[in-house]
Amino acid sequence: MFTGIIEELGSIAHMDRHPDSIRLTIAAHKVLEGTQLGDSIAVNGVCLTVTDLTDSTFSADVMHETMRRSSFSTIKSGSKVNLERAMQVGGRLGGHIVSGHIDGIGHVARIANDGIARVITISIPKDMEIFIVEKGSITIDGISLTVVSVGNSQFSVSIIPHTMANTTLMDKHPGAIVNLETDVIGKYVHRFTVGSPQASSGLTLDKLLENGF
């Protein structure tokens, strides 16, 4: 699990791309401190397992499912990436609970100034909109952010200067692809109340009342 608070910007030092997988080697510094083989590091919000380590790089494998759902299908050598180590139990949860499992991609629709902040509007698949709530949390390329508005297959977030200067958001432009992870709690609530597509019904108000809630 992660918090969505980016620890450092790394870069893709080398990549070995295949039709259904990618092997990434990422140059980094801070996230390598105390890291061991088998540890998890979020790369642009994607939870990856460290399979090789040097003093200045780590390597990880990206499987076909991850390529299909994330921006890794178009990532290139030299690209900057947001990095975060898995959170420690007992540490501060500065962002929100992030699993590192990408729900899908969005596209930057527009970027506008609002005082000291930048407001970024992201276009999303219609079926993702139900999981995004105004003033709720969302993860964009691994960054924990608060939703300003949502509707019409889009949502907006407001970015402070520190976040713009210390994450890959500094390089985003209209049309750019971003990884999105919606709030994991919201997904479970939806699952329990609406149910799966195969289920005839999920958790309802009548069922709660019948069981004393």
mmCIF file of C-alpha atoms in Angstrom:
data_model
loop_
_atom_site.group_PDB
_atom_site.id
_atom_site.type_symbol
_atom_site.label_atom_id
_atom_site.label_comp_id
_atom_site.label_asym_id
_atom_site.label_seq_id
_atom_site.Cartn_x
_atom_site.Cartn_y
_atom_site.Cartn_z
ATOM 1 C CA MET A 1 0.000 0.000 0.000
ATOM 2 C CA PHE A 2 1.056 3.592 -0.661
ATOM 3 C CA THR A 3 0.009 7.117 0.306
ATOM 4 C CA GLY A 4 0.271 9.022 -2.962
ATOM 5 C CA ILE A 5 2.974 11.308 -1.557
ATOM 6 C CA ILE A 6 5.792 11.252 -4.122
ATOM 7 C CA GLU A 7 9.270 10.768 -2.665
ATOM 8 C CA GLU A 8 11.325 11.614 -5.728
ATOM 9 C CA LEU A 9 11.434 11.872 -9.490
ATOM 10 C CA GLY A 10 13.292 9.042 -11.174
ATOM 11 C CA SER A 11 13.943 8.379 -14.836
ATOM 12 C CA ILE A 12 13.757 5.377 -17.140
ATOM 13 C CA ALA A 13 17.423 4.444 -17.630
ATOM 14 C CA HIS A 14 16.716 1.427 -19.836
ATOM 15 C CA MET A 15 13.772 -0.567 -21.041
ATOM 16 C CA ASP A 16 13.427 -3.906 -22.772
ATOM 17 C CA ARG A 17 10.032 -3.859 -24.488
ATOM 18 C CA HIS A 18 8.205 -6.952 -25.731
ATOM 19 C CA PRO A 19 4.677 -7.258 -27.162
ATOM 20 C CA ASP A 20 3.250 -8.426 -23.825
ATOM 21 C CA SER A 21 5.774 -7.247 -21.225
ATOM 22 C CA ILE A 22 8.373 -4.613 -20.386
ATOM 23 C CA ARG A 23 11.476 -4.809 -18.233
ATOM 24 C CA LEU A 24 12.244 -1.396 -16.776
ATOM 25 C CA THR A 25 15.460 -0.145 -15.202
ATOM 26 C CA ILE A 26 14.859 3.074 -13.291
ATOM 27 C CA ALA A 27 17.495 5.497 -12.043
ATOM 28 C CA ALA A 28 16.742 6.751 -8.536
ATOM 29 C CA HIS A 29 18.317 7.680 -5.205
ATOM 30 C CA LYS A 30 15.994 8.182 -2.248
ATOM 31 C CA VAL A 31 13.667 5.237 -2.881
ATOM 32 C CA LEU A 32 16.665 2.903 -2.986
ATOM 33 C CA GLU A 33 17.452 3.599 0.683
ATOM 34 C CA GLY A 34 16.693 0.409 2.604
ATOM 35 C CA THR A 35 15.107 -1.224 -0.435
ATOM 36 C CA GLN A 36 15.590 -4.948 -0.956
ATOM 37 C CA LEU A 37 14.768 -7.405 -3.711
ATOM 38 C CA GLY A 38 11.049 -8.182 -3.673
ATOM 39 C CA ASP A 39 10.040 -4.813 -2.230
ATOM 40 C CA SER A 40 7.292 -2.763 -3.843
ATOM 41 C CA ILE A 41 7.803 0.676 -5.389
ATOM 42 C CA ALA A 42 5.050 2.687 -7.053
ATOM 43 C CA VAL A 43 6.170 3.991 -10.452
ATOM 44 C CA ASN A 44 3.742 6.598 -11.796
ATOM 45 C CA GLY A 45 1.211 5.044 -9.453
ATOM 46 C CA VAL A 46 1.795 1.455 -10.575
ATOM 47 C CA CYS A 47 2.910 -0.969 -7.873
ATOM 48 C CA LEU A 48 5.976 -2.810 -9.206
ATOM 49 C CA THR A 49 8.186 -5.441 -7.590
ATOM 50 C CA VAL A 50 11.931 -4.791 -7.390
ATOM 51 C CA THR A 51 13.695 -7.633 -9.178
ATOM 52 C CA ASP A 52 17.225 -6.198 -9.406
ATOM 53 C CA LEU A 53 19.182 -3.493 -7.578
ATOM 54 C CA THR A 54 22.335 -1.453 -8.032
ATOM 55 C CA ASP A 55 23.591 1.582 -6.128
ATOM 56 C CA SER A 56 21.696 3.906 -8.458
ATOM 57 C CA THR A 57 18.985 1.851 -10.185
ATOM 58 C CA PHE A 58 16.311 -0.751 -9.664
ATOM 59 C CA SER A 59 14.616 -3.005 -12.180
ATOM 60 C CA ALA A 60 11.061 -4.283 -12.396
ATOM 61 C CA ASP A 61 8.890 -6.281 -14.771
ATOM 62 C CA VAL A 62 5.660 -4.888 -16.213
ATOM 63 C CA MET A 63 3.146 -7.561 -17.203
ATOM 64 C CA HIS A 64 0.650 -7.434 -20.055
ATOM 65 C CA GLU A 65 -2.328 -6.513 -17.834
ATOM 66 C CA THR A 66 -0.433 -3.494 -16.488
ATOM 67 C CA MET A 67 0.551 -2.398 -19.996
ATOM 68 C CA ARG A 68 -3.057 -2.655 -21.107
ATOM 69 C CA ARG A 69 -4.441 -0.524 -18.284
ATOM 70 C CA SER A 70 -1.707 2.066 -17.829
ATOM 71 C CA SER A 71 0.444 4.598 -19.638
ATOM 72 C CA PHE A 72 3.326 2.094 -19.599
ATOM 73 C CA SER A 73 2.203 1.043 -23.059
ATOM 74 C CA THR A 74 3.708 4.304 -24.361
ATOM 75 C CA ILE A 75 6.485 5.022 -21.840
ATOM 76 C CA LYS A 76 9.954 5.721 -23.277
ATOM 77 C CA SER A 77 13.577 5.608 -22.167
ATOM 78 C CA GLY A 78 14.508 8.868 -20.459
ATOM 79 C CA SER A 79 10.953 9.554 -19.261
ATOM 80 C CA LYS A 80 10.628 11.008 -15.768
ATOM 81 C CA VAL A 81 8.566 8.942 -13.330
ATOM 82 C CA ASN A 82 7.031 9.557 -9.908
ATOM 83 C CA LEU A 83 8.401 7.185 -7.259
ATOM 84 C CA GLU A 84 7.142 6.142 -3.835
ATOM 85 C CA ARG A 85 8.123 3.266 -1.580
ATOM 86 C CA ALA A 86 5.419 1.251 0.171
ATOM 87 C CA MET A 87 4.217 2.955 3.336
ATOM 88 C CA GLN A 88 5.363 1.735 6.741
ATOM 89 C CA VAL A 89 2.891 0.759 9.435
ATOM 90 C CA GLY A 90 2.933 3.463 12.083
ATOM 91 C CA GLY A 91 4.061 6.159 9.675
ATOM 92 C CA ARG A 92 2.175 9.278 8.661
ATOM 93 C CA LEU A 93 -0.563 8.830 6.053
ATOM 94 C CA GLY A 94 -0.119 12.174 4.347
ATOM 95 C CA GLY A 95 -2.211 11.401 1.268
ATOM 96 C CA HIS A 96 -4.806 8.623 1.170
ATOM 97 C CA ILE A 97 -4.830 4.835 0.911
ATOM 98 C CA VAL A 98 -3.402 3.924 -2.501
ATOM 99 C CA SER A 99 -3.111 0.336 -3.714
ATOM 100 C CA GLY A 100 -0.938 0.943 -6.767
ATOM 101 C CA HIS A 101 -3.462 -0.905 -8.956
ATOM 102 C CA ILE A 102 -4.394 1.319 -11.886
ATOM 103 C CA ASP A 103 -8.062 1.482 -12.891
ATOM 104 C CA GLY A 104 -7.337 3.000 -16.281
ATOM 105 C CA ILE A 105 -5.925 5.994 -18.072
ATOM 106 C CA GLY A 106 -7.153 9.543 -18.568
ATOM 107 C CA HIS A 107 -6.133 12.334 -20.897
ATOM 108 C CA VAL A 108 -5.259 15.892 -19.903
ATOM 109 C CA ALA A 109 -8.022 18.025 -21.407
ATOM 110 C CA ARG A 110 -6.823 21.460 -20.274
ATOM 111 C CA ILE A 111 -4.611 23.260 -17.791
ATOM 112 C CA ALA A 112 -5.522 26.669 -16.351
ATOM 113 C CA ASN A 113 -4.037 29.014 -13.758
ATOM 114 C CA ASP A 114 -6.036 29.815 -10.619
ATOM 115 C CA GLY A 115 -3.999 32.138 -8.393
ATOM 116 C CA ILE A 116 -0.950 30.202 -7.239
ATOM 117 C CA ALA A 117 -2.510 26.901 -8.319
ATOM 118 C CA ARG A 118 -2.869 25.058 -11.602
ATOM 119 C CA VAL A 119 -6.231 23.456 -12.323
ATOM 120 C CA ILE A 120 -5.852 20.333 -14.444
ATOM 121 C CA THR A 121 -8.915 18.811 -16.088
ATOM 122 C CA ILE A 122 -8.745 15.138 -17.041
ATOM 123 C CA SER A 123 -10.999 13.359 -19.528
ATOM 124 C CA ILE A 124 -11.987 9.882 -18.347
ATOM 125 C CA PRO A 125 -13.995 6.865 -19.514
ATOM 126 C CA LYS A 126 -17.663 7.317 -18.622
ATOM 127 C CA ASP A 127 -17.725 4.165 -16.462
ATOM 128 C CA MET A 128 -14.996 5.578 -14.208
ATOM 129 C CA GLU A 129 -16.935 8.723 -13.312
ATOM 130 C CA ILE A 130 -19.133 6.952 -10.727
ATOM 131 C CA PHE A 131 -16.054 6.297 -8.549
ATOM 132 C CA ILE A 132 -14.923 9.953 -8.472
ATOM 133 C CA VAL A 133 -16.461 12.285 -5.906
ATOM 134 C CA GLU A 134 -16.080 16.047 -5.486
ATOM 135 C CA LYS A 135 -13.688 16.706 -2.560
ATOM 136 C CA GLY A 136 -12.794 13.017 -2.588
ATOM 137 C CA SER A 137 -9.350 11.576 -3.294
ATOM 138 C CA ILE A 138 -7.906 10.342 -6.564
ATOM 139 C CA THR A 139 -4.435 9.279 -7.648
ATOM 140 C CA ILE A 140 -2.957 10.703 -10.854
ATOM 141 C CA ASP A 141 0.343 9.088 -11.881
ATOM 142 C CA GLY A 142 0.765 8.044 -8.245
ATOM 143 C CA ILE A 143 0.037 11.512 -6.801
ATOM 144 C CA SER A 144 -2.670 11.785 -4.139
ATOM 145 C CA LEU A 145 -4.933 14.693 -5.119
ATOM 146 C CA THR A 146 -8.310 16.143 -4.145
ATOM 147 C CA VAL A 147 -11.086 16.316 -6.716
ATOM 148 C CA VAL A 148 -12.366 19.863 -7.341
ATOM 149 C CA SER A 149 -15.212 18.973 -9.694
ATOM 150 C CA VAL A 150 -16.510 16.004 -11.660
ATOM 151 C CA GLY A 151 -19.019 15.510 -14.469
ATOM 152 C CA ASN A 152 -19.457 14.983 -18.210
ATOM 153 C CA SER A 153 -16.709 12.325 -18.299
ATOM 154 C CA GLN A 154 -14.186 14.745 -16.812
ATOM 155 C CA PHE A 155 -12.819 15.745 -13.429
ATOM 156 C CA SER A 156 -10.550 18.546 -12.238
ATOM 157 C CA VAL A 157 -7.889 18.848 -9.556
ATOM 158 C CA SER A 158 -6.083 21.912 -8.221
ATOM 159 C CA ILE A 159 -2.306 21.608 -7.907
ATOM 160 C CA ILE A 160 -0.114 23.618 -5.542
ATOM 161 C CA PRO A 161 3.273 24.893 -6.810
ATOM 162 C CA HIS A 162 5.251 22.364 -4.731
ATOM 163 C CA THR A 163 3.477 19.422 -6.349
ATOM 164 C CA MET A 164 3.874 20.889 -9.825
ATOM 165 C CA ALA A 165 7.603 21.417 -9.288
ATOM 166 C CA ASN A 166 8.354 18.013 -7.758
ATOM 167 C CA THR A 167 6.334 15.561 -9.850
ATOM 168 C CA THR A 168 5.826 14.672 -13.491
ATOM 169 C CA LEU A 169 2.875 17.080 -13.608
ATOM 170 C CA MET A 170 5.379 19.810 -14.520
ATOM 171 C CA ASP A 171 5.706 18.247 -17.975
ATOM 172 C CA LYS A 172 2.049 17.498 -18.681
ATOM 173 C CA HIS A 173 0.228 19.174 -21.538
ATOM 174 C CA PRO A 174 -3.210 18.777 -23.138
ATOM 175 C CA GLY A 175 -3.470 15.319 -24.648
ATOM 176 C CA ALA A 176 -0.990 13.723 -22.235
ATOM 177 C CA ILE A 177 -1.891 10.284 -20.861
ATOM 178 C CA VAL A 178 -2.041 9.784 -17.078
ATOM 179 C CA ASN A 179 -2.554 6.744 -14.857
ATOM 180 C CA LEU A 180 -5.639 6.894 -12.645
ATOM 181 C CA GLU A 181 -6.538 5.035 -9.463
ATOM 182 C CA THR A 182 -9.859 5.896 -7.878
ATOM 183 C CA ASP A 183 -10.504 5.648 -4.133
ATOM 184 C CA VAL A 184 -10.288 1.994 -3.118
ATOM 185 C CA ILE A 185 -12.889 2.483 -0.351
ATOM 186 C CA GLY A 186 -15.362 3.898 -2.866
ATOM 187 C CA LYS A 187 -14.856 0.886 -5.142
ATOM 188 C CA TYR A 188 -15.654 -1.541 -2.340
ATOM 189 C CA VAL A 189 -18.708 0.452 -1.256
ATOM 190 C CA HIS A 190 -19.964 0.369 -4.846
ATOM 191 C CA ARG A 191 -19.324 -3.369 -5.051
ATOM 192 C CA PHE A 192 -21.227 -4.082 -1.842
ATOM 193 C CA THR A 193 -24.166 -1.775 -2.555
ATOM 194 C CA VAL A 194 -24.628 -2.240 -6.304
ATOM 195 C CA GLY A 195 -23.115 -5.704 -6.645
ATOM 196 C CA SER A 196 -21.221 -7.262 -9.514
ATOM 197 C CA PRO A 197 -22.648 -7.351 -13.044
ATOM 198 C CA GLN A 198 -23.320 -11.058 -12.532
ATOM 199 C CA ALA A 199 -25.170 -10.592 -9.265
ATOM 200 C CA SER A 200 -28.927 -10.052 -9.173
ATOM 201 C CA SER A 201 -28.603 -7.504 -6.366
ATOM 202 C CA GLY A 202 -26.123 -6.085 -3.936
ATOM 203 C CA LEU A 203 -26.447 -4.521 -0.507
ATOM 204 C CA THR A 204 -29.651 -2.444 -0.334
ATOM 205 C CA LEU A 205 -31.352 -0.216 2.229
ATOM 206 C CA ASP A 206 -34.026 -2.888 2.736
ATOM 207 C CA LYS A 207 -31.365 -5.498 3.511
ATOM 208 C CA LEU A 208 -29.728 -3.173 6.036
ATOM 209 C CA LEU A 209 -33.061 -2.517 7.745
ATOM 210 C CA GLU A 210 -33.881 -6.236 7.822
ATOM 211 C CA ASN A 211 -30.608 -6.849 9.665
ATOM 212 C CA GLY A 212 -31.054 -4.113 12.253
ATOM 213 C CA PHE A 213 -28.963 -1.338 10.729
#
